[in-house]
mmCIF file of C-alpha atoms in Angstrom:
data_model
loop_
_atom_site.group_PDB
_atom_site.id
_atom_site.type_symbol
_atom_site.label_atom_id
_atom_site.label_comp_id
_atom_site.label_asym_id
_atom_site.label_seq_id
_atom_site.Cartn_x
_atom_site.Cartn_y
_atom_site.Cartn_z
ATOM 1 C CA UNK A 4 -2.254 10.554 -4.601
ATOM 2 C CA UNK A 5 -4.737 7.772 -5.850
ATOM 3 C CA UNK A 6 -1.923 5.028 -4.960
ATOM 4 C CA UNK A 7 -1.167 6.737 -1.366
ATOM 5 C CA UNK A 8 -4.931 7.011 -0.661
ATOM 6 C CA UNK A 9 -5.399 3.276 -1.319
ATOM 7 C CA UNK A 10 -2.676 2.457 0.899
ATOM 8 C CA UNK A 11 -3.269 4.997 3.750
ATOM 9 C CA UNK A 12 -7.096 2.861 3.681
ATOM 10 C CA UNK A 13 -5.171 -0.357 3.903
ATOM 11 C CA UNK A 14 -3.109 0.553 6.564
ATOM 12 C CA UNK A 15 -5.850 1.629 8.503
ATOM 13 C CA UNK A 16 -7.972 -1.526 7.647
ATOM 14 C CA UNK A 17 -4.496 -3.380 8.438
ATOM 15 C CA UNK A 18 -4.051 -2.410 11.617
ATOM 16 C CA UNK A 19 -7.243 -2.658 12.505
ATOM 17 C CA UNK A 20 -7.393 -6.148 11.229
ATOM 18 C CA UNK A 21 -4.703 -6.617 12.834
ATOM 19 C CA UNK A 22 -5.277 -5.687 16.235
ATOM 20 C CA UNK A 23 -8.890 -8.040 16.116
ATOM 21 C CA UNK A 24 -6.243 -11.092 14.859
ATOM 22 C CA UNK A 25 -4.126 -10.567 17.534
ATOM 23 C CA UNK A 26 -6.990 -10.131 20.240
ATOM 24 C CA UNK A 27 -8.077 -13.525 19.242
ATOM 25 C CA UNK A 28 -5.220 -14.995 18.835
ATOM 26 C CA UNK A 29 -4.369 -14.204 22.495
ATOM 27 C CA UNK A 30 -7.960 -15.263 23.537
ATOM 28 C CA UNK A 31 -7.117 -19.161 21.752
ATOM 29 C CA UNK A 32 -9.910 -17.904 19.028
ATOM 30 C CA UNK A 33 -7.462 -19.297 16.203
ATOM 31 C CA UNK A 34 -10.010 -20.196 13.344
ATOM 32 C CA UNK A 35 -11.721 -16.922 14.571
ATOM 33 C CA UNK A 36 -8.229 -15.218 14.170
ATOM 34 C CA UNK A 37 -7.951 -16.947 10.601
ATOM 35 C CA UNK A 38 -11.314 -16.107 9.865
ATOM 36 C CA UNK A 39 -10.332 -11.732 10.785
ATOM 37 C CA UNK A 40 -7.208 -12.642 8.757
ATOM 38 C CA UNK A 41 -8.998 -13.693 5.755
ATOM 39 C CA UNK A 42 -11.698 -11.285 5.686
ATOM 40 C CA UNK A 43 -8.938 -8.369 5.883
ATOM 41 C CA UNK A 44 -6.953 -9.845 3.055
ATOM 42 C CA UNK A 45 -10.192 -10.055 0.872
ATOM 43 C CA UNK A 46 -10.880 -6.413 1.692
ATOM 44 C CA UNK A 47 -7.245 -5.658 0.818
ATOM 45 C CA UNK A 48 -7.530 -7.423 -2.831
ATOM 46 C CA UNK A 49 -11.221 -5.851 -3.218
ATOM 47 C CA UNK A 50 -9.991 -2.312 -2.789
ATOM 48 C CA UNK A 51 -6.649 -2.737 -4.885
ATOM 49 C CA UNK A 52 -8.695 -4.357 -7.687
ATOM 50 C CA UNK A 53 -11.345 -1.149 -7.356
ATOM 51 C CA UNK A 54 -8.728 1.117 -7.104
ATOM 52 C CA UNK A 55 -6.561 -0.198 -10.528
ATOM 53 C CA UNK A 56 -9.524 -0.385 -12.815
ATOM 54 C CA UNK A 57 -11.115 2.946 -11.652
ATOM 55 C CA UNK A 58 -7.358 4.862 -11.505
ATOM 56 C CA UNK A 59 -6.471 3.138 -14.694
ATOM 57 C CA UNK A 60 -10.119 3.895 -16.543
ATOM 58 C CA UNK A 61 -10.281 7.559 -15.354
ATOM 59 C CA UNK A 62 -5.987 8.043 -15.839
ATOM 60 C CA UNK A 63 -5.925 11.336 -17.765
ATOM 61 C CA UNK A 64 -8.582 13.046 -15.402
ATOM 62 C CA UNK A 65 -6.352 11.879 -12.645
ATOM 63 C CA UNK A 66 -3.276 12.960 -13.939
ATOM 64 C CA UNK A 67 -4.956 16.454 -14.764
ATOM 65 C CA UNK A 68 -6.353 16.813 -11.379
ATOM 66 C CA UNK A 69 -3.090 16.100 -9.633
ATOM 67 C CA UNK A 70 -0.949 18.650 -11.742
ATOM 68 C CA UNK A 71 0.407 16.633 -14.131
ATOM 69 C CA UNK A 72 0.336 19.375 -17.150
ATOM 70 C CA UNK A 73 2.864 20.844 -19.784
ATOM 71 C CA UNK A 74 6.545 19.447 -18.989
ATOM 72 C CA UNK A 75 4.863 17.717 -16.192
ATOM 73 C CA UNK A 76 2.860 15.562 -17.515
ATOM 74 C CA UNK A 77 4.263 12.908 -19.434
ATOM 75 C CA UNK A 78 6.216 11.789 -16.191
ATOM 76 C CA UNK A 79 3.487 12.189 -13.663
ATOM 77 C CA UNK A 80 1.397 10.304 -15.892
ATOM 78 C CA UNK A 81 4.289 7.326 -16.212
ATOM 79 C CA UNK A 82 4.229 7.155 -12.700
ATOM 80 C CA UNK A 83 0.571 7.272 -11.564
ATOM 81 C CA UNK A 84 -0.053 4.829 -14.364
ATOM 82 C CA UNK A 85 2.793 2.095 -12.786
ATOM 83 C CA UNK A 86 1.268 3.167 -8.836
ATOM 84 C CA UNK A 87 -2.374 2.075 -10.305
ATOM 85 C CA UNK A 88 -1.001 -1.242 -12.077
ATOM 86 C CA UNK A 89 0.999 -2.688 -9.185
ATOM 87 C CA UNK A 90 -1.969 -0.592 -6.632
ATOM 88 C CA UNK A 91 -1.844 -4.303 -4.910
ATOM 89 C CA UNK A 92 1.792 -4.653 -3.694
ATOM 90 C CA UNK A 93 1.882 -0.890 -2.078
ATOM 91 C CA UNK A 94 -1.503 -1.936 -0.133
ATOM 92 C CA UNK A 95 -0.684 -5.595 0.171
ATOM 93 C CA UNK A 96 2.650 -3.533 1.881
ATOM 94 C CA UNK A 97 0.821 -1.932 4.737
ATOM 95 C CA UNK A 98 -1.134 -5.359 5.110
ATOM 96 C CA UNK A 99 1.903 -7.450 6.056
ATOM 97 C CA UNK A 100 4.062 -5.415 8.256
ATOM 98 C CA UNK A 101 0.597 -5.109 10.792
ATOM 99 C CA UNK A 102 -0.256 -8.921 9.924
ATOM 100 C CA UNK A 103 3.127 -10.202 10.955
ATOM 101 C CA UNK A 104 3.902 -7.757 13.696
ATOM 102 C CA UNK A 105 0.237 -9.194 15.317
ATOM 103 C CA UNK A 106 1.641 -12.856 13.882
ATOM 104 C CA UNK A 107 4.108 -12.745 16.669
ATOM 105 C CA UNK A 108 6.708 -11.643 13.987
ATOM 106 C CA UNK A 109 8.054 -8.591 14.422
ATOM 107 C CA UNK A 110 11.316 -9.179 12.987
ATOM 108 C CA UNK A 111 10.144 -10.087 9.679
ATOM 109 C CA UNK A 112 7.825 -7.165 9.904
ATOM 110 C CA UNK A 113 10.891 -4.980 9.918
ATOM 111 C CA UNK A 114 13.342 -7.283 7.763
ATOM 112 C CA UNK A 115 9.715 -6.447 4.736
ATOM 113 C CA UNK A 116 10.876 -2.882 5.489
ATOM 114 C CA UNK A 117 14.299 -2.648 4.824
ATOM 115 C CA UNK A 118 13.727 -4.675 2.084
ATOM 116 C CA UNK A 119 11.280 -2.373 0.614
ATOM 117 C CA UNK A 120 13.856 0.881 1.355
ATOM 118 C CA UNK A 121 16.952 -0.686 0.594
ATOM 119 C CA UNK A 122 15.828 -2.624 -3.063
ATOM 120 C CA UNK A 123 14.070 1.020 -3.775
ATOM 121 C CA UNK A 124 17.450 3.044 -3.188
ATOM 122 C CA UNK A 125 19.441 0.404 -5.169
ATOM 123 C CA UNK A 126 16.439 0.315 -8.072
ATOM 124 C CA UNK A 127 15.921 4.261 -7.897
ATOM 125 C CA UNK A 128 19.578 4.536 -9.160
ATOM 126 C CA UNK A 129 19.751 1.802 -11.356
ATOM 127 C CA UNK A 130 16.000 2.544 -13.489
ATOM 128 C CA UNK A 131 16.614 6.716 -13.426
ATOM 129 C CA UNK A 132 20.432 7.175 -13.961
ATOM 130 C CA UNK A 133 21.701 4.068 -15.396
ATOM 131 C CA UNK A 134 18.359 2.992 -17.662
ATOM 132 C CA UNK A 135 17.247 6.161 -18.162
ATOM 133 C CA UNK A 136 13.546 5.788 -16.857
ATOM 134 C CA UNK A 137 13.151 8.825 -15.873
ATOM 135 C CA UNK A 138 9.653 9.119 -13.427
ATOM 136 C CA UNK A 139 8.518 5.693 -14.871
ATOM 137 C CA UNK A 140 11.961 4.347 -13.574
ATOM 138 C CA UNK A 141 11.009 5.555 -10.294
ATOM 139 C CA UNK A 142 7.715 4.076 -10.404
ATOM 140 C CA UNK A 143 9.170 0.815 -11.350
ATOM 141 C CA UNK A 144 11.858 0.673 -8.507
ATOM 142 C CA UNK A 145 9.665 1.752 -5.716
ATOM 143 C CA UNK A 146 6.485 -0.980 -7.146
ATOM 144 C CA UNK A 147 9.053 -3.414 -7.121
ATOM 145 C CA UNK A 148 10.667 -2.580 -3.555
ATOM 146 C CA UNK A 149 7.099 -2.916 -2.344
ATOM 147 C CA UNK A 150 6.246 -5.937 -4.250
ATOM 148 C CA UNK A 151 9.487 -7.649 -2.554
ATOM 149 C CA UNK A 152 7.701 -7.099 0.953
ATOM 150 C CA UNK A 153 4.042 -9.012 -0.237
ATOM 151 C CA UNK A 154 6.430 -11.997 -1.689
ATOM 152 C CA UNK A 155 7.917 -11.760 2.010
ATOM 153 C CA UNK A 156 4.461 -11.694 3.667
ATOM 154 C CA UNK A 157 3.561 -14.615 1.732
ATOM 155 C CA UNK A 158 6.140 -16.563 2.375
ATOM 156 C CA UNK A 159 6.064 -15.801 6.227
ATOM 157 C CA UNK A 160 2.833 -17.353 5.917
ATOM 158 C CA UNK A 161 3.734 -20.732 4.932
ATOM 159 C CA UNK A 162 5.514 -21.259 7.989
ATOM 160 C CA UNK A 163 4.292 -23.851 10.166
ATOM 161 C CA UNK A 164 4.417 -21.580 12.909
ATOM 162 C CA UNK A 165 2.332 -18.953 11.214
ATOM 163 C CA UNK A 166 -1.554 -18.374 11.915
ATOM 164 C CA UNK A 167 -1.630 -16.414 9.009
ATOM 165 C CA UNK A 168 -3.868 -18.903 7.545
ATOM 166 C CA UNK A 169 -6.826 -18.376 4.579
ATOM 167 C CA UNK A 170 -9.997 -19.640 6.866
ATOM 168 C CA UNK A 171 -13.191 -20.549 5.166
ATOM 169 C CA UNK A 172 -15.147 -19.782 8.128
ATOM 170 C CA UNK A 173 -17.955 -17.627 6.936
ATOM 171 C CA UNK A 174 -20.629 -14.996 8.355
ATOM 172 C CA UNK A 175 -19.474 -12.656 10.747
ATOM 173 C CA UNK A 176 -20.510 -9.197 8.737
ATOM 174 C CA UNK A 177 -19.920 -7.194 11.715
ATOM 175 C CA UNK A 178 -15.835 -8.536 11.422
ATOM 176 C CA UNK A 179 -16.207 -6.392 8.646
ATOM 177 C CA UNK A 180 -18.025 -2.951 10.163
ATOM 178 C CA UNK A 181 -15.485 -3.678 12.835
ATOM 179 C CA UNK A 182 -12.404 -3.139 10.559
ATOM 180 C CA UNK A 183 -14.005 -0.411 8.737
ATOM 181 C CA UNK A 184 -15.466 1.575 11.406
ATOM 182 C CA UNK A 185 -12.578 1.365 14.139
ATOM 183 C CA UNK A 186 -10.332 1.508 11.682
ATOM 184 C CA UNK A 187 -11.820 4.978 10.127
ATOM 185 C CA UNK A 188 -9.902 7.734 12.803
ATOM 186 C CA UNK A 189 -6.845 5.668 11.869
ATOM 187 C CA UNK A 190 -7.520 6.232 8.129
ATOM 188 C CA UNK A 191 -8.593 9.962 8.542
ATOM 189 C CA UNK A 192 -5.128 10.692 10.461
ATOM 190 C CA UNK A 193 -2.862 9.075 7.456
ATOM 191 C CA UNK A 194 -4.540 10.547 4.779
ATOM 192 C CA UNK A 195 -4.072 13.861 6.114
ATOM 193 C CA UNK A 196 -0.646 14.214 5.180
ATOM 194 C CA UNK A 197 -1.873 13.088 1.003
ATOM 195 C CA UNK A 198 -4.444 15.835 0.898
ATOM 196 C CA UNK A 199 -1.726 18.315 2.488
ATOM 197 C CA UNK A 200 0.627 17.472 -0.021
ATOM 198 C CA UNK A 201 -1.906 17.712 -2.662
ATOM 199 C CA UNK A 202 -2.745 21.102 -1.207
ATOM 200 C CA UNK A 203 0.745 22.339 -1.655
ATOM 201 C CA UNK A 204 1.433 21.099 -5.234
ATOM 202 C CA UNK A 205 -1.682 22.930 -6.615
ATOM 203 C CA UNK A 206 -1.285 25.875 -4.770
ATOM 204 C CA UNK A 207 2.866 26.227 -6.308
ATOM 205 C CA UNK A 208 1.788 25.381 -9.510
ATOM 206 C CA UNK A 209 -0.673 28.041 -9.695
ATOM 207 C CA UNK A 210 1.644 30.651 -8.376
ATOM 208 C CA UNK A 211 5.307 29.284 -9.689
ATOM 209 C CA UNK A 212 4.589 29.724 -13.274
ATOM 210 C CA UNK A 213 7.746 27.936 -15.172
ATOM 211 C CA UNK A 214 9.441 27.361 -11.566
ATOM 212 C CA UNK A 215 6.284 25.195 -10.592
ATOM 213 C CA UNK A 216 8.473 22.100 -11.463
ATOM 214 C CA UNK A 217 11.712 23.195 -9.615
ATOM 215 C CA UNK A 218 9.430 24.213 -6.862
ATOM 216 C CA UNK A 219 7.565 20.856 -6.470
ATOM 217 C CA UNK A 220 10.808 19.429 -6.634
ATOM 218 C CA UNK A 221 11.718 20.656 -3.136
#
């Protein structure tokens, strides 16, 4: 929950980011567009760094709140604990595939994605069933998968071609309340689906009793 939360904000933040980039971009604004571009990515490494230290310092709460008890929680801790760590690549994720797809890159938008599925698929079976992992095999393949797309996005922007530059251009708070405040129905709409899920998973561990884990399972 904690790691999809902190990406759902990103994404929002992303696109919105993105969408100001692009806008300026398209205008000939490019140090402005650098300038949105930088301000997003310090936003993005702000709320990852708030979001590790806070999930990591408050862990067995966390764990508790989301379910993780009895048989359960050993491996939801494993894997909440691994989400929080590496809370930078799965936001850093959502950052990229809007940055490049506004970067006049759309294929390497999409070539980040099926990275990220296909190296989590191959990593999935190699960390559970052939290391023996378990949950904190999962959490490993899928951090990984998503760390693959951020090494991706970084590289895309070393290209010559690439406006995805850091700018040092400063001032311009309302850049900022921009992202954040056009950017908010966008963030309300994603995490929806997180607080639904989280719904569900309380409500069948109350009533499944010792099928909760089979149950949560499907």
């Amino acid at each position: 929950m904690a790691g999809h939360n902190g990406s759902v904000c990103l994404r929002a933040a992303g696109n919105r980011g993105g969408a100001l980039f692009s806008a300026f971009l398209a205008a000939g604004h490019i140090k402005r567009a650098r300038s949105i571009y930088t301000k997003a990515m310090v936003m993005w490494l702000i709320v990852a760094a708030a979001v590790t230290i806070l999930g990591l310092a408050c862990l067995d709460p966390l764990v508790a709140g989301l379910g993780g008890a009895g048989e359960l929680q050993q491996g939801v801790t494993d894997y909440v604990k691994w989400v929080l760590v590496l809370a930078v690549s799965y936001m850093g994720e959502c950052f990229y595939a809007s940055m490049l797809r506004n970067d006049n890159a759309p294929r390497l938008a999409m070539a980040g994605t099926l990275l990220s599925c296909s190296l989590n698929i191959f990593l999935d079976v190699f960390f559970i069933y052939v290391l023996e992992w378990k949950m904190a095999g999962a959490a490993h393949a899928t951090s990984l998968a998503v760390t693959s797309t951020v090494i991706l996005g970084l590289l895309a922007s070393l290209r010559p071609q690439s406006n995805l530059k850091i700018c040092r251009q400063g001032g311009r708070i309302q850049d900022i309340v921009s992202i954040i405040k056009v950017g908010m129905s966008n963030f309300l709409t994603e995490i929806d689906g997180g607080i639904v899920t989280f719904a569900y998973n309380t409500v069948l561990i109350q009533i499944g009793g010792a099928n909760a884990t089979a149950l949560i399972a499907v």
